[in-house]
GROMACS .gro file of C-alpha atoms in nm:
model
  265
    1MET     CA    1  -1.226   1.920  -0.582
    2SER     CA    2  -1.060   1.957  -0.242
    3ILE     CA    3  -0.751   1.756  -0.156
    4SER     CA    4  -0.958   1.529   0.071
    5GLU     CA    5  -1.187   1.451  -0.223
    6TYR     CA    6  -0.885   1.344  -0.427
    7TRP     CA    7  -0.788   1.108  -0.142
    8ALA     CA    8  -1.120   0.933  -0.206
    9ASP     CA    9  -1.054   0.905  -0.580
   10HIS     CA   10  -0.770   0.664  -0.648
   11SER     CA   11  -0.883   0.553  -0.991
   12ARG     CA   12  -0.630   0.336  -1.171
   13ARG     CA   13  -0.757   0.460  -1.506
   14PHE     CA   14  -0.589   0.779  -1.625
   15ALA     CA   15  -0.630   0.938  -1.968
   16ASN     CA   16  -0.516   0.685  -2.230
   17PHE     CA   17  -0.286   0.497  -1.992
   18ASN     CA   18  -0.353   0.137  -1.899
   19PHE     CA   19  -0.096   0.052  -1.631
   20VAL     CA   20   0.024   0.374  -1.462
   21TYR     CA   21  -0.176   0.647  -1.294
   22PRO     CA   22  -0.122   0.953  -1.072
   23VAL     CA   23  -0.304   0.997  -0.739
   24ILE     CA   24  -0.296   1.246  -0.457
   25SER     CA   25  -0.211   1.018  -0.166
   26ARG     CA   26  -0.272   1.101   0.199
   27ARG     CA   27  -0.020   0.841   0.315
   28ALA     CA   28   0.246   0.947   0.064
   29ARG     CA   29   0.167   1.309   0.155
   30GLY     CA   30   0.153   1.426  -0.202
   31LEU     CA   31   0.157   1.292  -0.555
   32SER     CA   32   0.216   0.922  -0.602
   33VAL     CA   33   0.245   0.747  -0.938
   34GLY     CA   34   0.096   0.402  -0.915
   35ILE     CA   35   0.193   0.105  -1.126
   36ASN     CA   36  -0.086  -0.144  -1.179
   37CYS     CA   37   0.116  -0.452  -1.275
   38THR     CA   38  -0.170  -0.691  -1.187
   39PRO     CA   39  -0.470  -0.562  -1.386
   40ASN     CA   40  -0.597  -0.920  -1.391
   41GLY     CA   41  -0.665  -0.887  -1.017
   42VAL     CA   42  -0.452  -1.183  -0.912
   43CYS     CA   43  -0.420  -1.173  -0.532
   44SER     CA   44  -0.354  -1.407  -0.242
   45PHE     CA   45  -0.616  -1.223  -0.030
   46ASN     CA   46  -0.984  -1.142  -0.078
   47CYS     CA   47  -1.010  -0.856   0.173
   48ILE     CA   48  -1.351  -0.734   0.283
   49TYR     CA   49  -1.237  -0.375   0.218
   50CYS     CA   50  -1.113  -0.439  -0.137
   51GLN     CA   51  -1.204  -0.156  -0.374
   52VAL     CA   52  -1.145  -0.336  -0.703
   53TYR     CA   53  -1.478  -0.352  -0.883
   54GLY     CA   54  -1.393  -0.591  -1.160
   55VAL     CA   55  -1.082  -0.676  -1.357
   56ARG     CA   56  -0.980  -0.714  -1.713
   57PRO     CA   57  -0.900  -1.048  -1.879
   58THR     CA   58  -0.594  -1.237  -1.762
   59HIS     CA   59  -0.425  -1.191  -2.100
   60SER     CA   60  -0.396  -0.818  -2.023
   61VAL     CA   61  -0.100  -0.871  -1.785
   62PRO     CA   62   0.152  -0.617  -1.913
   63THR     CA   63   0.512  -0.673  -2.007
   64VAL     CA   64   0.787  -0.472  -1.839
   65ASP     CA   65   0.825  -0.273  -2.162
   66ASP     CA   66   0.450  -0.197  -2.163
   67ILE     CA   67   0.476  -0.051  -1.813
   68MET     CA   68   0.803   0.134  -1.865
   69ASN     CA   69   0.683   0.300  -2.186
   70GLU     CA   70   0.379   0.433  -2.002
   71LEU     CA   71   0.579   0.534  -1.696
   72LYS     CA   72   0.823   0.736  -1.905
   73ARG     CA   73   0.534   0.915  -2.080
   74LEU     CA   74   0.359   0.989  -1.752
   75LEU     CA   75   0.673   1.124  -1.586
   76SER     CA   76   0.730   1.344  -1.890
   77ILE     CA   77   0.383   1.495  -1.843
   78TYR     CA   78   0.460   1.548  -1.475
   79ASN     CA   79   0.789   1.721  -1.548
   80GLU     CA   80   0.616   1.958  -1.791
   81THR     CA   81   0.295   2.037  -1.602
   82LYS     CA   82   0.307   1.894  -1.247
   83PHE     CA   83  -0.043   1.764  -1.338
   84ALA     CA   84  -0.194   2.106  -1.269
   85GLU     CA   85  -0.483   2.052  -1.513
   86TYR     CA   86  -0.559   1.706  -1.376
   87PHE     CA   87  -0.574   1.810  -1.010
   88PRO     CA   88  -0.732   2.157  -1.015
   89GLY     CA   89  -0.757   2.316  -0.675
   90VAL     CA   90  -0.461   2.121  -0.537
   91GLU     CA   91  -0.167   2.341  -0.443
   92GLU     CA   92   0.162   2.276  -0.622
   93LYS     CA   93   0.328   2.165  -0.298
   94ASP     CA   94   0.073   1.882  -0.282
   95ARG     CA   95   0.141   1.788  -0.644
   96MET     CA   96   0.510   1.723  -0.591
   97LEU     CA   97   0.605   1.367  -0.677
   98LYS     CA   98   0.671   1.170  -0.359
   99ASP     CA   99   0.706   0.817  -0.489
  100ILE     CA  100   0.634   0.554  -0.749
  101ALA     CA  101   0.423   0.279  -0.594
  102LEU     CA  102   0.386  -0.081  -0.705
  103SER     CA  103   0.022  -0.139  -0.626
  104GLY     CA  104  -0.277  -0.203  -0.849
  105ASP     CA  105  -0.578  -0.431  -0.884
  106GLY     CA  106  -0.405  -0.729  -0.721
  107GLU     CA  107  -0.097  -0.822  -0.521
  108PRO     CA  108   0.205  -0.676  -0.706
  109THR     CA  109   0.452  -0.937  -0.584
  110LEU     CA  110   0.255  -1.193  -0.788
  111TYR     CA  111   0.340  -1.010  -1.110
  112PRO     CA  112   0.546  -1.263  -1.309
  113TYR     CA  113   0.818  -1.011  -1.404
  114PHE     CA  114   0.836  -0.839  -1.064
  115VAL     CA  115   1.216  -0.837  -1.028
  116ARG     CA  116   1.276  -0.706  -1.380
  117LEU     CA  117   1.017  -0.434  -1.331
  118CYS     CA  118   1.171  -0.314  -1.005
  119ALA     CA  119   1.516  -0.303  -1.161
  120ALA     CA  120   1.388  -0.118  -1.468
  121VAL     CA  121   1.210   0.151  -1.264
  122ARG     CA  122   1.515   0.208  -1.044
  123ALA     CA  123   1.741   0.232  -1.350
  124HIS     CA  124   1.518   0.495  -1.508
  125CYS     CA  125   1.471   0.740  -1.221
  126ASP     CA  126   1.575   0.827  -0.867
  127THR     CA  127   1.221   0.874  -0.737
  128PRO     CA  128   1.159   0.658  -0.428
  129LEU     CA  129   1.013   0.322  -0.527
  130VAL     CA  130   0.757   0.181  -0.284
  131LEU     CA  131   0.599  -0.164  -0.274
  132ILE     CA  132   0.252  -0.198  -0.123
  133THR     CA  133   0.213  -0.564  -0.033
  134ASN     CA  134  -0.002  -0.796   0.176
  135ALA     CA  135   0.318  -0.974   0.291
  136ALA     CA  136   0.168  -1.314   0.218
  137GLN     CA  137   0.468  -1.396   0.000
  138ILE     CA  138   0.825  -1.264  -0.016
  139PRO     CA  139   0.959  -1.218  -0.370
  140GLU     CA  140   1.308  -1.165  -0.499
  141GLY     CA  141   1.408  -0.812  -0.595
  142LEU     CA  142   1.335  -0.627  -0.272
  143GLU     CA  143   1.680  -0.467  -0.285
  144HIS     CA  144   1.556  -0.241  -0.566
  145LEU     CA  145   1.293  -0.082  -0.341
  146THR     CA  146   1.321   0.231  -0.128
  147GLU     CA  147   1.048   0.130   0.115
  148ILE     CA  148   0.813  -0.163   0.163
  149TRP     CA  149   0.464  -0.096   0.296
  150GLY     CA  150   0.352  -0.426   0.445
  151LYS     CA  151  -0.004  -0.502   0.547
  152LEU     CA  152  -0.085  -0.618   0.897
  153ASP     CA  153  -0.460  -0.604   0.958
  154ALA     CA  154  -0.486  -0.860   1.238
  155GLY     CA  155  -0.319  -1.007   1.542
  156THR     CA  156  -0.493  -1.347   1.544
  157ASP     CA  157  -0.582  -1.611   1.289
  158ASP     CA  158  -0.956  -1.561   1.338
  159PHE     CA  159  -0.939  -1.188   1.265
  160LEU     CA  160  -0.705  -1.247   0.971
  161GLN     CA  161  -0.962  -1.482   0.821
  162SER     CA  162  -1.247  -1.239   0.877
  163ILE     CA  163  -1.069  -0.931   0.735
  164ASN     CA  164  -0.824  -1.056   0.472
  165ARG     CA  165  -0.985  -1.390   0.383
  166PRO     CA  166  -0.668  -1.548   0.238
  167ARG     CA  167  -0.710  -1.748  -0.080
  168LYS     CA  168  -0.417  -1.968   0.017
  169LYS     CA  169  -0.340  -2.137   0.348
  170ILE     CA  170  -0.163  -1.881   0.562
  171ASP     CA  171  -0.178  -1.783   0.927
  172ILE     CA  172  -0.085  -1.475   1.125
  173ALA     CA  173   0.245  -1.633   1.231
  174GLU     CA  174   0.354  -1.655   0.867
  175ILE     CA  175   0.257  -1.293   0.803
  176GLU     CA  176   0.455  -1.191   1.112
  177ASN     CA  177   0.757  -1.393   1.003
  178ASN     CA  178   0.744  -1.244   0.652
  179LEU     CA  179   0.739  -0.891   0.794
  180LYS     CA  180   1.029  -0.979   1.024
  181HIS     CA  181   1.218  -1.115   0.724
  182ILE     CA  182   1.161  -0.785   0.543
  183VAL     CA  183   1.251  -0.556   0.833
  184LEU     CA  184   1.578  -0.736   0.898
  185LYS     CA  185   1.718  -0.605   0.568
  186PHE     CA  186   1.483  -0.339   0.430
  187SER     CA  187   1.293  -0.027   0.531
  188LEU     CA  188   0.941  -0.126   0.633
  189ARG     CA  189   0.620   0.059   0.713
  190ILE     CA  190   0.337  -0.143   0.861
  191GLN     CA  191  -0.002  -0.050   0.720
  192THR     CA  192  -0.315  -0.146   0.908
  193MET     CA  193  -0.666  -0.107   0.771
  194LEU     CA  194  -0.927  -0.071   1.045
  195CYS     CA  195  -1.276  -0.127   0.909
  196LYS     CA  196  -1.417  -0.375   1.159
  197VAL     CA  197  -1.402  -0.311   1.532
  198PRO     CA  198  -1.175  -0.572   1.695
  199SER     CA  199  -1.207  -0.698   2.050
  200GLU     CA  200  -0.971  -0.580   2.322
  201ALA     CA  201  -0.799  -0.918   2.309
  202GLU     CA  202  -0.752  -0.879   1.932
  203ILE     CA  203  -0.603  -0.530   1.972
  204GLU     CA  204  -0.366  -0.665   2.237
  205SER     CA  205  -0.256  -0.952   2.010
  206TYR     CA  206  -0.207  -0.714   1.719
  207ALA     CA  207   0.002  -0.476   1.931
  208LYS     CA  208   0.224  -0.766   2.042
  209VAL     CA  209   0.281  -0.871   1.680
  210VAL     CA  210   0.382  -0.514   1.593
  211GLN     CA  211   0.621  -0.507   1.889
  212ARG     CA  212   0.788  -0.834   1.788
  213ILE     CA  213   0.839  -0.700   1.434
  214TYR     CA  214   0.988  -0.382   1.583
  215GLU     CA  215   1.224  -0.583   1.801
  216ALA     CA  216   1.349  -0.775   1.496
  217ASN     CA  217   1.517  -0.453   1.374
  218PRO     CA  218   1.405  -0.122   1.527
  219GLU     CA  219   1.615   0.084   1.286
  220ASN     CA  220   1.436  -0.046   0.978
  221LEU     CA  221   1.079  -0.017   1.106
  222LEU     CA  222   0.983   0.329   0.985
  223GLY     CA  223   0.647   0.327   1.161
  224VAL     CA  224   0.288   0.209   1.162
  225GLN     CA  225   0.013   0.370   0.954
  226LEU     CA  226  -0.341   0.326   1.085
  227TYR     CA  227  -0.624   0.416   0.851
  228SER     CA  228  -0.980   0.330   0.758
  229VAL     CA  229  -1.165   0.318   0.427
  230ALA     CA  230  -1.170   0.643   0.229
  231ARG     CA  231  -1.343   0.500  -0.078
  232GLN     CA  232  -1.640   0.267  -0.120
  233ALA     CA  233  -1.544  -0.098  -0.080
  234VAL     CA  234  -1.689  -0.370  -0.299
  235GLU     CA  235  -1.880  -0.495   0.005
  236SER     CA  236  -2.122  -0.214   0.084
  237ALA     CA  237  -2.139  -0.308   0.454
  238VAL     CA  238  -1.777  -0.200   0.501
  239LYS     CA  239  -1.771   0.154   0.637
  240PRO     CA  240  -1.497   0.378   0.779
  241LEU     CA  241  -1.433   0.368   1.152
  242PRO     CA  242  -1.414   0.698   1.342
  243ARG     CA  243  -1.077   0.863   1.383
  244SER     CA  244  -1.123   0.843   1.761
  245PHE     CA  245  -1.107   0.465   1.740
  246LEU     CA  246  -0.791   0.478   1.530
  247GLU     CA  247  -0.640   0.708   1.791
  248TYR     CA  248  -0.741   0.456   2.058
  249VAL     CA  249  -0.551   0.178   1.877
  250LYS     CA  250  -0.255   0.414   1.840
  251GLY     CA  251  -0.258   0.463   2.216
  252LYS     CA  252  -0.251   0.088   2.273
  253LEU     CA  253   0.055   0.054   2.049
  254LEU     CA  254   0.234   0.336   2.229
  255GLU     CA  255   0.157   0.183   2.569
  256ILE     CA  256   0.378  -0.108   2.468
  257ASN     CA  257   0.640   0.097   2.286
  258SER     CA  258   0.657   0.474   2.322
  259LYS     CA  259   0.941   0.488   2.066
  260LEU     CA  260   0.718   0.360   1.789
  261LEU     CA  261   0.609   0.609   1.525
  262VAL     CA  262   0.234   0.561   1.476
  263GLU     CA  263   0.044   0.775   1.225
  264VAL     CA  264  -0.334   0.800   1.191
  265PHE     CA  265  -0.494   0.885   0.857
   0.00000   0.00000   0.00000
């Protein structure tokens, strides 16, 4: 397989592991070890681009010890082999461990032992610890993280409802405020999935939200990552948008703020 084919294969099932898994990540720019702390699929959103095709029973929520035992085993395999046999055709430089990411089948901040898990991972290793979150709720324990990758897929309530379809009452102002709360104290990357063409007015509103988050603390906003679907979503109608459109949205962001780092994937 080529490296681009591995980008399209982010299976959360690896060998005999249940809660941790290695992936070649385009946004991490190398190997990322994911922690699936919500295998029950609990999430505050029901995004149209979700790629979770079914979840296991709710009683399968792991303990912190369950996860840490698997993480230690997986990192031991990495230290011995750099996963050469699992990612044939991928150069060693692209198999270097970039981060450990709290992600999974649901929203990781809804994991009931989130703070303890973050502390345990940080105590075990110095690898950067990343949280991938929809920013619909702000948990305790963010001080244990190296970076927070916060979702921002919309600039208006209507588009938020059509893309993210929140399962709880939340509006774009609350998402914006949560991201501002994060960026005031912690390193933040905004992640934006583009899988449905927004109107010009929507793009303008989105760009203004990004700018207000930037202004809350420019030093802590590491950048904006624009990307489209690389794997089949549960809803078959969801398809990737062309890179040219992503570049167009990037241009709109830079028109407002040329200092902003905007990456297209």
